[in-house]
CSV table of C-alpha atoms in Angstrom, one decimal:
chain,number,residue,atom,x,y,z
A,1,UNK,CA,-72.8,62.6,-21.4
A,2,UNK,CA,-70.9,61.0,-18.5
A,3,UNK,CA,-67.1,61.3,-18.3
A,4,UNK,CA,-64.8,58.5,-17.1
A,5,UNK,CA,-64.8,60.2,-13.7
A,6,UNK,CA,-68.5,59.8,-13.5
A,7,UNK,CA,-68.5,56.0,-14.0
A,8,UNK,CA,-67.2,53.5,-11.5
A,9,UNK,CA,-66.8,50.3,-13.5
A,10,UNK,CA,-66.6,46.9,-11.8
A,11,UNK,CA,-67.0,44.6,-14.8
A,12,UNK,CA,-65.4,41.1,-14.7
A,13,UNK,CA,-63.7,41.4,-18.1
A,14,UNK,CA,-62.8,43.2,-20.2
A,15,UNK,CA,-61.9,45.2,-17.2
A,16,UNK,CA,-61.0,48.8,-16.5
A,17,UNK,CA,-57.7,50.1,-17.6
A,18,UNK,CA,-55.7,53.1,-16.1
A,19,UNK,CA,-56.9,56.3,-17.7
A,20,UNK,CA,-53.3,57.3,-18.3
A,21,UNK,CA,-52.7,54.1,-20.3
A,22,UNK,CA,-55.9,54.7,-22.4
A,23,UNK,CA,-54.9,58.3,-23.1
A,24,UNK,CA,-51.4,57.2,-24.3
A,25,UNK,CA,-53.1,54.3,-26.2
A,26,UNK,CA,-55.4,56.6,-28.1
A,27,UNK,CA,-52.5,58.5,-29.4
A,28,UNK,CA,-50.5,55.3,-30.2
A,29,UNK,CA,-53.5,53.9,-32.0
A,30,UNK,CA,-53.6,57.0,-34.3
A,31,UNK,CA,-49.9,57.9,-34.7
A,32,UNK,CA,-47.3,56.0,-32.7
A,33,UNK,CA,-44.3,58.1,-31.7
A,34,UNK,CA,-44.8,60.3,-34.8
A,35,UNK,CA,-44.2,57.4,-37.2
A,36,UNK,CA,-47.4,58.3,-39.1
A,37,UNK,CA,-48.6,54.8,-38.4
A,38,UNK,CA,-51.0,53.3,-35.9
A,39,UNK,CA,-49.7,50.5,-33.7
A,40,UNK,CA,-52.6,48.5,-35.2
A,41,UNK,CA,-50.9,48.9,-38.6
A,42,UNK,CA,-47.2,48.2,-38.1
A,43,UNK,CA,-45.7,44.9,-39.1
A,44,UNK,CA,-45.4,42.4,-36.3
A,45,UNK,CA,-41.9,41.6,-37.7
A,46,UNK,CA,-40.7,45.2,-37.8
A,47,UNK,CA,-37.8,46.4,-35.5
A,48,UNK,CA,-40.4,48.6,-33.8
A,49,UNK,CA,-42.7,45.7,-33.0
A,50,UNK,CA,-39.7,43.6,-31.8
A,51,UNK,CA,-38.7,46.4,-29.4
A,52,UNK,CA,-42.3,46.7,-28.0
A,53,UNK,CA,-42.3,42.9,-27.5
A,54,UNK,CA,-38.9,42.9,-25.8
A,55,UNK,CA,-39.8,45.9,-23.6
A,56,UNK,CA,-43.1,44.2,-22.5
A,57,UNK,CA,-41.3,41.0,-21.6
A,58,UNK,CA,-38.7,42.9,-19.6
A,59,UNK,CA,-41.4,44.7,-17.7
A,60,UNK,CA,-43.2,41.4,-16.8
A,61,UNK,CA,-39.9,39.7,-15.8
A,62,UNK,CA,-39.1,42.6,-13.5
A,63,UNK,CA,-42.6,42.8,-12.1
A,64,UNK,CA,-42.9,39.1,-11.3
A,65,UNK,CA,-39.2,38.4,-10.8
A,66,UNK,CA,-39.3,35.7,-13.4
A,67,UNK,CA,-36.2,33.5,-13.2
A,68,UNK,CA,-33.9,33.2,-16.3
A,69,UNK,CA,-34.8,29.5,-16.7
A,70,UNK,CA,-38.4,30.4,-17.6
A,71,UNK,CA,-39.8,31.5,-21.0
A,72,UNK,CA,-42.5,34.1,-21.5
A,73,UNK,CA,-44.8,33.5,-24.4
A,74,UNK,CA,-47.5,35.8,-25.9
A,75,UNK,CA,-50.2,33.7,-27.5
A,76,UNK,CA,-53.7,33.7,-28.9
A,77,UNK,CA,-56.8,31.9,-27.7
A,78,UNK,CA,-57.3,33.4,-24.2
A,79,UNK,CA,-57.4,31.2,-21.1
A,80,UNK,CA,-59.8,28.9,-22.8
A,81,UNK,CA,-57.3,28.2,-25.6
A,82,UNK,CA,-54.8,27.2,-23.0
A,83,UNK,CA,-57.2,24.6,-21.6
A,84,UNK,CA,-56.4,22.7,-24.7
A,85,UNK,CA,-52.8,23.9,-25.1
A,86,UNK,CA,-51.9,22.6,-21.6
A,87,UNK,CA,-53.3,19.2,-22.4
A,88,UNK,CA,-51.5,18.9,-25.7
A,89,UNK,CA,-48.1,20.2,-24.5
A,90,UNK,CA,-48.0,18.6,-21.1
A,91,UNK,CA,-48.9,15.2,-22.4
A,92,UNK,CA,-46.3,15.5,-25.1
A,93,UNK,CA,-43.7,16.3,-22.3
A,94,UNK,CA,-44.9,13.3,-20.3
A,95,UNK,CA,-44.7,11.0,-23.3
A,96,UNK,CA,-41.1,12.1,-24.0
A,97,UNK,CA,-40.1,11.4,-20.4
A,98,UNK,CA,-41.5,7.9,-20.7
A,99,UNK,CA,-39.9,7.4,-24.2
A,100,UNK,CA,-36.4,8.4,-22.8
A,101,UNK,CA,-36.8,6.0,-19.9
A,102,UNK,CA,-38.0,3.2,-22.1
A,103,UNK,CA,-35.1,3.8,-24.5
A,104,UNK,CA,-32.6,3.3,-21.7
A,105,UNK,CA,-34.3,0.2,-20.3
A,106,UNK,CA,-35.0,-1.4,-23.7
A,107,UNK,CA,-31.5,-1.0,-25.1
A,108,UNK,CA,-32.7,1.3,-27.8
A,109,UNK,CA,-35.0,-1.3,-29.3
A,110,UNK,CA,-37.4,1.1,-31.1
A,111,UNK,CA,-40.2,-1.4,-31.4
A,112,UNK,CA,-40.1,-2.3,-27.8
A,113,UNK,CA,-39.9,1.4,-26.8
A,114,UNK,CA,-43.0,2.1,-28.9
A,115,UNK,CA,-44.9,-0.8,-27.5
A,116,UNK,CA,-44.1,0.0,-23.9
A,117,UNK,CA,-44.9,3.7,-24.1
A,118,UNK,CA,-48.2,2.9,-25.9
A,119,UNK,CA,-49.1,0.7,-23.0
A,120,UNK,CA,-48.1,3.3,-20.5
A,121,UNK,CA,-50.3,5.9,-22.2
A,122,UNK,CA,-53.3,3.6,-21.9
A,123,UNK,CA,-52.6,2.4,-18.3
A,124,UNK,CA,-50.7,5.1,-16.5
A,125,UNK,CA,-51.4,8.5,-18.0
A,126,UNK,CA,-53.3,10.7,-15.6
A,127,UNK,CA,-54.0,14.4,-15.4
A,128,UNK,CA,-54.8,15.9,-12.0
A,129,UNK,CA,-57.4,18.7,-11.8
A,130,UNK,CA,-58.5,20.7,-8.8
A,131,UNK,CA,-62.1,21.7,-9.5
A,132,UNK,CA,-62.9,24.7,-7.3
A,133,UNK,CA,-65.0,26.8,-9.7
A,134,UNK,CA,-66.6,27.2,-13.1
A,135,UNK,CA,-63.3,27.8,-15.0
A,136,UNK,CA,-61.4,24.9,-13.5
A,137,UNK,CA,-64.4,22.7,-14.2
A,138,UNK,CA,-64.4,23.8,-17.8
A,139,UNK,CA,-60.7,23.1,-18.1
A,140,UNK,CA,-61.1,19.6,-16.7
A,141,UNK,CA,-64.0,18.9,-19.1
A,142,UNK,CA,-62.0,20.1,-22.0
A,143,UNK,CA,-59.2,17.7,-21.0
A,144,UNK,CA,-61.7,14.8,-20.7
A,145,UNK,CA,-63.2,15.7,-24.1
A,146,UNK,CA,-59.7,15.7,-25.8
A,147,UNK,CA,-58.7,12.4,-24.2
A,148,UNK,CA,-62.0,10.5,-24.6
A,149,UNK,CA,-60.8,8.6,-27.7
A,150,UNK,CA,-58.1,7.2,-25.5
A,151,UNK,CA,-60.0,6.6,-22.3
A,152,UNK,CA,-62.7,8.1,-20.2
A,153,UNK,CA,-60.8,7.9,-16.9
A,154,UNK,CA,-57.6,9.8,-17.7
A,155,UNK,CA,-58.7,13.0,-15.8
A,156,UNK,CA,-58.4,12.6,-12.1
A,157,UNK,CA,-60.5,15.2,-10.2
A,158,UNK,CA,-58.4,15.7,-7.2
A,159,UNK,CA,-61.1,17.7,-5.4
A,160,UNK,CA,-64.5,19.0,-6.5
A,161,UNK,CA,-65.5,21.7,-4.0
A,162,UNK,CA,-69.2,21.4,-4.9
A,163,UNK,CA,-69.3,18.2,-2.9
A,164,UNK,CA,-68.7,20.3,0.3
A,165,UNK,CA,-71.1,23.1,-0.6
A,166,UNK,CA,-74.5,21.7,-1.6
A,167,UNK,CA,-73.6,21.6,-5.3
A,168,UNK,CA,-72.1,25.1,-5.5
A,169,UNK,CA,-68.6,26.4,-5.6
A,170,UNK,CA,-68.1,28.2,-2.3
A,171,UNK,CA,-65.0,26.9,-0.7
A,172,UNK,CA,-61.6,25.2,-1.1
A,173,UNK,CA,-61.7,21.9,0.8
A,174,UNK,CA,-59.0,21.0,3.2
A,175,UNK,CA,-55.9,19.7,1.5
A,176,UNK,CA,-56.2,16.5,3.6
A,177,UNK,CA,-59.2,15.5,1.5
A,178,UNK,CA,-57.5,15.9,-1.9
A,179,UNK,CA,-56.9,12.8,-3.9
A,180,UNK,CA,-53.8,13.5,-5.9
A,181,UNK,CA,-52.3,10.8,-8.2
A,182,UNK,CA,-49.6,9.2,-6.1
A,183,UNK,CA,-46.0,9.9,-7.2
A,184,UNK,CA,-43.5,7.2,-7.6
A,185,UNK,CA,-42.2,8.0,-4.1
A,186,UNK,CA,-45.7,7.5,-2.8
A,187,UNK,CA,-46.1,4.2,-4.5
A,188,UNK,CA,-47.8,5.4,-7.7
A,189,UNK,CA,-46.9,6.4,-11.2
A,190,UNK,CA,-47.4,10.2,-10.9
A,191,UNK,CA,-49.5,12.4,-13.1
A,192,UNK,CA,-48.6,14.4,-16.2
A,193,UNK,CA,-49.5,17.6,-14.3
A,194,UNK,CA,-51.6,19.1,-11.6
A,195,UNK,CA,-53.9,21.9,-12.7
A,196,UNK,CA,-55.7,24.5,-10.7
A,197,UNK,CA,-57.3,28.0,-11.2
A,198,UNK,CA,-55.8,30.5,-8.7
A,199,UNK,CA,-58.9,32.7,-8.8
A,200,UNK,CA,-62.3,31.7,-10.1
A,201,UNK,CA,-63.9,34.8,-11.7
A,202,UNK,CA,-67.4,33.5,-11.8
A,203,UNK,CA,-67.7,32.1,-8.3
A,204,UNK,CA,-65.4,34.5,-6.3
A,205,UNK,CA,-63.1,31.8,-5.0
A,206,UNK,CA,-59.4,32.4,-4.7
A,207,UNK,CA,-56.5,30.4,-3.2
A,208,UNK,CA,-55.0,32.5,-0.4
A,209,UNK,CA,-51.6,30.9,-1.0
A,210,UNK,CA,-49.9,28.2,-2.9
A,211,UNK,CA,-51.2,24.8,-1.8
A,212,UNK,CA,-48.8,23.3,0.8
A,213,UNK,CA,-49.5,19.8,-0.4
A,214,UNK,CA,-48.1,20.7,-3.9
A,215,UNK,CA,-44.7,21.9,-2.6
A,216,UNK,CA,-42.1,19.9,-4.5
A,217,UNK,CA,-38.7,20.9,-3.1
A,218,UNK,CA,-37.8,17.4,-1.8
A,219,UNK,CA,-38.9,15.5,-4.9
A,220,UNK,CA,-36.6,14.1,-7.5
A,221,UNK,CA,-36.8,15.9,-10.8
A,222,UNK,CA,-38.4,13.0,-12.6
A,223,UNK,CA,-40.9,12.4,-9.9
A,224,UNK,CA,-41.9,16.0,-9.1
A,225,UNK,CA,-45.5,17.2,-9.6
A,226,UNK,CA,-45.6,19.7,-12.5
A,227,UNK,CA,-48.0,22.5,-11.4
A,228,UNK,CA,-50.0,24.4,-14.0
A,229,UNK,CA,-52.0,27.5,-12.8
A,230,UNK,CA,-54.6,29.6,-14.6
A,231,UNK,CA,-54.1,33.1,-13.2
A,232,UNK,CA,-56.2,34.9,-15.7
A,233,UNK,CA,-58.2,37.0,-13.2
A,234,UNK,CA,-55.6,37.6,-10.4
A,235,UNK,CA,-52.5,37.9,-12.6
A,236,UNK,CA,-50.0,40.6,-11.4
A,237,UNK,CA,-52.2,41.4,-8.4
A,238,UNK,CA,-49.8,39.9,-5.8
A,239,UNK,CA,-46.3,38.5,-5.7
A,240,UNK,CA,-45.9,34.9,-7.1
A,241,UNK,CA,-43.1,32.4,-6.5
A,242,UNK,CA,-42.6,31.4,-10.1
A,243,UNK,CA,-40.3,28.5,-9.3
A,244,UNK,CA,-43.2,26.6,-7.7
A,245,UNK,CA,-44.9,26.3,-11.1
A,246,UNK,CA,-44.1,24.5,-14.3
A,247,UNK,CA,-46.6,26.7,-16.2
A,248,UNK,CA,-48.6,29.8,-15.5
A,249,UNK,CA,-51.0,31.3,-17.9
A,250,UNK,CA,-53.6,34.1,-18.1
A,251,UNK,CA,-55.7,36.1,-20.5
A,252,UNK,CA,-54.7,39.8,-20.5
A,253,UNK,CA,-58.2,41.3,-20.2
A,254,UNK,CA,-58.5,41.4,-16.5
A,255,UNK,CA,-55.5,43.0,-14.9
A,256,UNK,CA,-53.0,43.3,-17.7
A,257,UNK,CA,-54.6,44.9,-20.7
A,258,UNK,CA,-57.1,44.2,-23.4
A,259,UNK,CA,-58.3,41.1,-25.2
A,260,UNK,CA,-56.3,39.3,-27.9
A,261,UNK,CA,-53.3,38.5,-25.7
A,262,UNK,CA,-52.6,35.4,-23.6
A,263,UNK,CA,-49.5,35.3,-21.5
A,264,UNK,CA,-47.8,31.9,-20.8
A,265,UNK,CA,-44.8,31.5,-18.5
A,266,UNK,CA,-43.2,28.1,-18.8
A,267,UNK,CA,-40.1,26.4,-17.5
A,268,UNK,CA,-37.5,26.3,-20.3
A,269,UNK,CA,-36.4,22.8,-19.5
A,270,UNK,CA,-39.9,21.5,-20.5
A,271,UNK,CA,-39.7,23.1,-23.9
A,272,UNK,CA,-36.8,20.8,-24.8
A,273,UNK,CA,-38.7,17.6,-23.9
A,274,UNK,CA,-40.9,16.9,-26.9
A,275,UNK,CA,-41.1,13.7,-28.9
A,276,UNK,CA,-41.6,13.8,-32.7
A,277,UNK,CA,-45.2,14.2,-33.9
A,278,UNK,CA,-45.0,10.7,-35.5
A,279,UNK,CA,-44.1,9.1,-32.2
A,280,UNK,CA,-46.9,10.8,-30.4
A,281,UNK,CA,-49.4,9.6,-33.1
A,282,UNK,CA,-47.9,6.1,-32.9
A,283,UNK,CA,-48.6,5.9,-29.2
A,284,UNK,CA,-52.1,7.2,-29.6
A,285,UNK,CA,-52.0,10.9,-28.7
A,286,UNK,CA,-52.1,14.1,-30.8
A,287,UNK,CA,-49.2,16.5,-31.3
A,288,UNK,CA,-50.0,20.1,-30.3
A,289,UNK,CA,-51.5,22.2,-33.0
A,290,UNK,CA,-48.8,24.5,-34.2
A,291,UNK,CA,-50.5,27.7,-32.9
A,292,UNK,CA,-50.5,26.1,-29.4
A,293,UNK,CA,-47.1,24.4,-29.7
A,294,UNK,CA,-45.1,26.1,-26.9
A,295,UNK,CA,-41.6,25.3,-28.3
A,296,UNK,CA,-42.5,26.7,-31.7
A,297,UNK,CA,-43.9,29.9,-30.1
A,298,UNK,CA,-40.8,30.2,-28.0
A,299,UNK,CA,-38.4,29.6,-30.8
A,300,UNK,CA,-40.0,32.3,-32.9
A,301,UNK,CA,-40.1,34.9,-30.1
A,302,UNK,CA,-43.9,34.7,-30.0
A,303,UNK,CA,-44.0,35.8,-33.7
A,304,UNK,CA,-44.7,32.5,-35.4
A,305,UNK,CA,-48.0,34.1,-36.6
A,306,UNK,CA,-49.3,37.7,-36.5
A,307,UNK,CA,-49.2,39.0,-32.9
A,308,UNK,CA,-51.5,41.9,-31.8
A,309,UNK,CA,-48.7,44.5,-31.2
A,310,UNK,CA,-51.1,47.1,-30.0
A,311,UNK,CA,-52.4,44.7,-27.3
A,312,UNK,CA,-48.8,43.8,-26.3
A,313,UNK,CA,-47.9,47.5,-26.0
A,314,UNK,CA,-51.0,48.2,-23.8
A,315,UNK,CA,-49.9,45.3,-21.5
A,316,UNK,CA,-46.4,46.7,-21.3
A,317,UNK,CA,-47.8,50.2,-20.4
A,318,UNK,CA,-49.9,48.7,-17.6
A,319,UNK,CA,-46.8,46.7,-16.3
A,320,UNK,CA,-44.6,49.8,-16.4
A,321,UNK,CA,-47.2,51.8,-14.6
A,322,UNK,CA,-47.2,49.3,-11.8
A,323,UNK,CA,-43.4,49.4,-11.6
A,324,UNK,CA,-43.4,53.2,-11.5
A,325,UNK,CA,-46.2,53.3,-8.9
A,326,UNK,CA,-44.8,50.8,-6.4
A,327,UNK,CA,-41.0,51.0,-7.1
A,328,UNK,CA,-39.0,48.3,-5.3
A,329,UNK,CA,-42.2,47.0,-3.6
A,330,UNK,CA,-43.5,45.9,-7.0
A,331,UNK,CA,-46.5,43.6,-6.6
A,332,UNK,CA,-46.4,43.7,-2.8
A,333,UNK,CA,-47.6,47.3,-3.2
A,334,UNK,CA,-50.4,46.3,-5.5
A,335,UNK,CA,-51.4,43.4,-3.2
A,336,UNK,CA,-51.8,45.8,-0.3
A,337,UNK,CA,-54.1,48.0,-2.3
A,338,UNK,CA,-56.1,45.1,-3.6
A,339,UNK,CA,-56.6,43.8,-0.1
A,340,UNK,CA,-57.6,47.3,1.2
A,341,UNK,CA,-60.2,47.6,-1.5
A,342,UNK,CA,-61.6,44.1,-0.9
A,343,UNK,CA,-61.8,44.7,2.8
A,344,UNK,CA,-63.9,47.9,2.3
A,345,UNK,CA,-66.6,45.9,0.5
A,346,UNK,CA,-66.5,42.7,2.6
A,347,UNK,CA,-66.7,44.6,5.8
A,348,UNK,CA,-69.9,46.2,4.7
A,349,UNK,CA,-71.4,43.0,3.4
A,350,UNK,CA,-70.5,41.1,6.6
A,351,UNK,CA,-71.8,44.0,8.7
A,352,UNK,CA,-75.3,43.7,7.2
A,353,UNK,CA,-76.0,40.0,7.1
A,354,UNK,CA,-79.7,40.5,7.0
A,355,UNK,CA,-79.4,42.2,3.6
A,356,UNK,CA,-76.2,40.8,2.0
A,357,UNK,CA,-74.8,37.2,1.9
A,358,UNK,CA,-71.3,36.6,0.6
A,359,UNK,CA,-71.3,33.5,-1.6
A,360,UNK,CA,-67.9,32.0,-0.9
A,361,UNK,CA,-66.8,30.9,2.6
A,362,UNK,CA,-64.3,33.2,4.3
A,363,UNK,CA,-61.4,30.8,3.7
A,364,UNK,CA,-61.8,31.1,0.0
A,365,UNK,CA,-63.0,34.7,-0.7
A,366,UNK,CA,-61.5,36.3,-3.7
A,367,UNK,CA,-59.9,39.8,-3.6
A,368,UNK,CA,-60.6,40.2,-7.3
A,369,UNK,CA,-64.2,39.0,-7.7
A,370,UNK,CA,-66.6,39.7,-4.8
A,371,UNK,CA,-69.7,37.6,-5.2
A,372,UNK,CA,-72.8,38.1,-3.0
A,373,UNK,CA,-76.6,37.8,-2.9
A,374,UNK,CA,-79.3,40.2,-1.5
A,375,UNK,CA,-81.9,38.8,0.8
A,376,UNK,CA,-80.9,35.2,-0.1
A,377,UNK,CA,-81.2,35.8,-3.8
A,378,UNK,CA,-84.4,37.9,-4.0
A,379,UNK,CA,-84.6,38.7,-7.7
A,380,UNK,CA,-86.6,41.9,-7.1
A,381,UNK,CA,-84.3,43.2,-4.5
A,382,UNK,CA,-81.2,42.5,-6.6
A,383,UNK,CA,-82.8,44.2,-9.5
A,384,UNK,CA,-83.5,47.2,-7.3
A,385,UNK,CA,-79.9,47.3,-6.1
A,386,UNK,CA,-78.6,47.2,-9.7
A,387,UNK,CA,-80.9,49.9,-10.9
A,388,UNK,CA,-79.9,52.1,-8.0
A,389,UNK,CA,-76.2,51.4,-8.7
A,390,UNK,CA,-76.6,52.3,-12.3
A,391,UNK,CA,-78.2,55.7,-11.4
A,392,UNK,CA,-75.1,56.4,-9.3
A,393,UNK,CA,-72.7,55.5,-12.1
A,394,UNK,CA,-71.8,52.1,-10.6
A,395,UNK,CA,-71.6,49.7,-13.5
A,396,UNK,CA,-70.7,46.1,-14.2
A,397,UNK,CA,-72.0,44.6,-10.9
A,398,UNK,CA,-74.4,42.0,-12.3
A,399,UNK,CA,-73.3,38.5,-11.5
A,400,UNK,CA,-72.3,36.0,-14.2
A,401,UNK,CA,-75.2,34.7,-16.2
A,402,UNK,CA,-74.6,31.1,-15.0
A,403,UNK,CA,-74.9,31.9,-11.3
A,404,UNK,CA,-76.8,35.2,-11.0
A,405,UNK,CA,-76.5,37.5,-8.0
A,406,UNK,CA,-74.1,40.3,-7.8
A,407,UNK,CA,-70.3,40.5,-8.5
A,408,UNK,CA,-67.9,43.3,-7.8
A,409,UNK,CA,-64.7,42.9,-9.8
A,410,UNK,CA,-61.9,44.6,-7.9
A,411,UNK,CA,-59.1,44.5,-10.5
A,412,UNK,CA,-55.9,46.5,-10.3
A,413,UNK,CA,-57.1,49.5,-12.3
A,414,UNK,CA,-60.3,50.0,-10.1
A,415,UNK,CA,-59.4,53.1,-8.0
A,416,UNK,CA,-59.9,53.1,-4.3
A,417,UNK,CA,-62.2,56.1,-4.8
A,418,UNK,CA,-64.5,54.1,-6.9
A,419,UNK,CA,-64.7,51.4,-4.3
A,420,UNK,CA,-65.6,54.0,-1.7
A,421,UNK,CA,-68.4,55.2,-4.0
A,422,UNK,CA,-69.7,51.7,-4.1
A,423,UNK,CA,-69.4,51.4,-0.3
A,424,UNK,CA,-71.7,54.4,0.1
A,425,UNK,CA,-74.4,52.7,-2.0
A,426,UNK,CA,-74.0,49.4,-0.2
A,427,UNK,CA,-74.5,51.2,3.1
A,428,UNK,CA,-77.4,53.2,1.9
A,429,UNK,CA,-79.2,50.2,0.4
A,430,UNK,CA,-78.8,48.3,3.6
A,431,UNK,CA,-80.6,51.0,5.6
A,432,UNK,CA,-84.2,50.1,6.7
A,433,UNK,CA,-86.9,52.0,4.7
A,434,UNK,CA,-88.2,55.2,6.2
A,435,UNK,CA,-91.6,54.8,7.9
């Protein structure tokens, strides 16, 4: 029977966890701090649960240097749930901004306000989506599905990177080609938000930095672009300037912990900008379902409904482990390690081009999910590679079912030693057969 030390796991999610966290978690699952109860059993409204939630929030705030004017929410539904939650909440925020403006300009005439905002919803509401991989594509499709009763053209695809890559997601097109909805300053009406996925797990595409074209320092508050980022698969793998974003979200099961928990970081000022459900319905849009209603979740300290306390505790342990490991360097330390591990793999792949072909272009290669083909996608050769990897205890390398190929997921908890084990097999497989 293999031990944890015998297996090098590179699965895309659920992902590896630090062994130290799992060891502590096993004890906490059976008898947490000698309470005689499992963390899976305690009430989510108990003082103990509240402390775990508070401590986990504090660790995340410290790790990411989250400013005081941002709220951290723990929610259900994963990243996919937030595809819908983002649409519901951000449109509500957009409607409220329009309602307030109309109220000023219509002298408080409620009938005229309603008529005007209803018209603006039909004619001016736009959601900007950067489609650079499978997950941002699904997010944009969900938005289009939710809004189809209103109109079929409310989702503006700012860029679709398949158009530059023969129908595949391989790159992030130059910002000069992006077609953002013009802001008022640019002669337009602006969009409710701009959405992008920072790291595409399926396709191995990652933004190397925050897009320069989305910088908003010089824009008026009412005209600024509100940036929403899905960071599910590169969350807490490098420093992030939180202030550049209106909303950041991510499922926990990649770098943070186990399934059941979704983390949402949202600007507090946005949480106060919601119209009544009746007004939303009157102008033709839906109010957010209560389980996805960010202000309700914030007001109830993420405890509006039953929160998975064990999952929250695991996430807190992972965060505290990073703080302990890297000290004052925090995520800069983790970023260096992530880049070091990715470089080991990419250098071997690039050094053997006759055998390995990296799928994404160099300008968009992910540090977290390294996607490649063998002999141009030779199914027999890729099967041979996977079988050989399995014999060596190298697991979780098969590519996503929608694209095939190979994928090495290089999440935070994957040790450098395991990447070096993989490197040996990559080198060995690339050697010409003995004659």
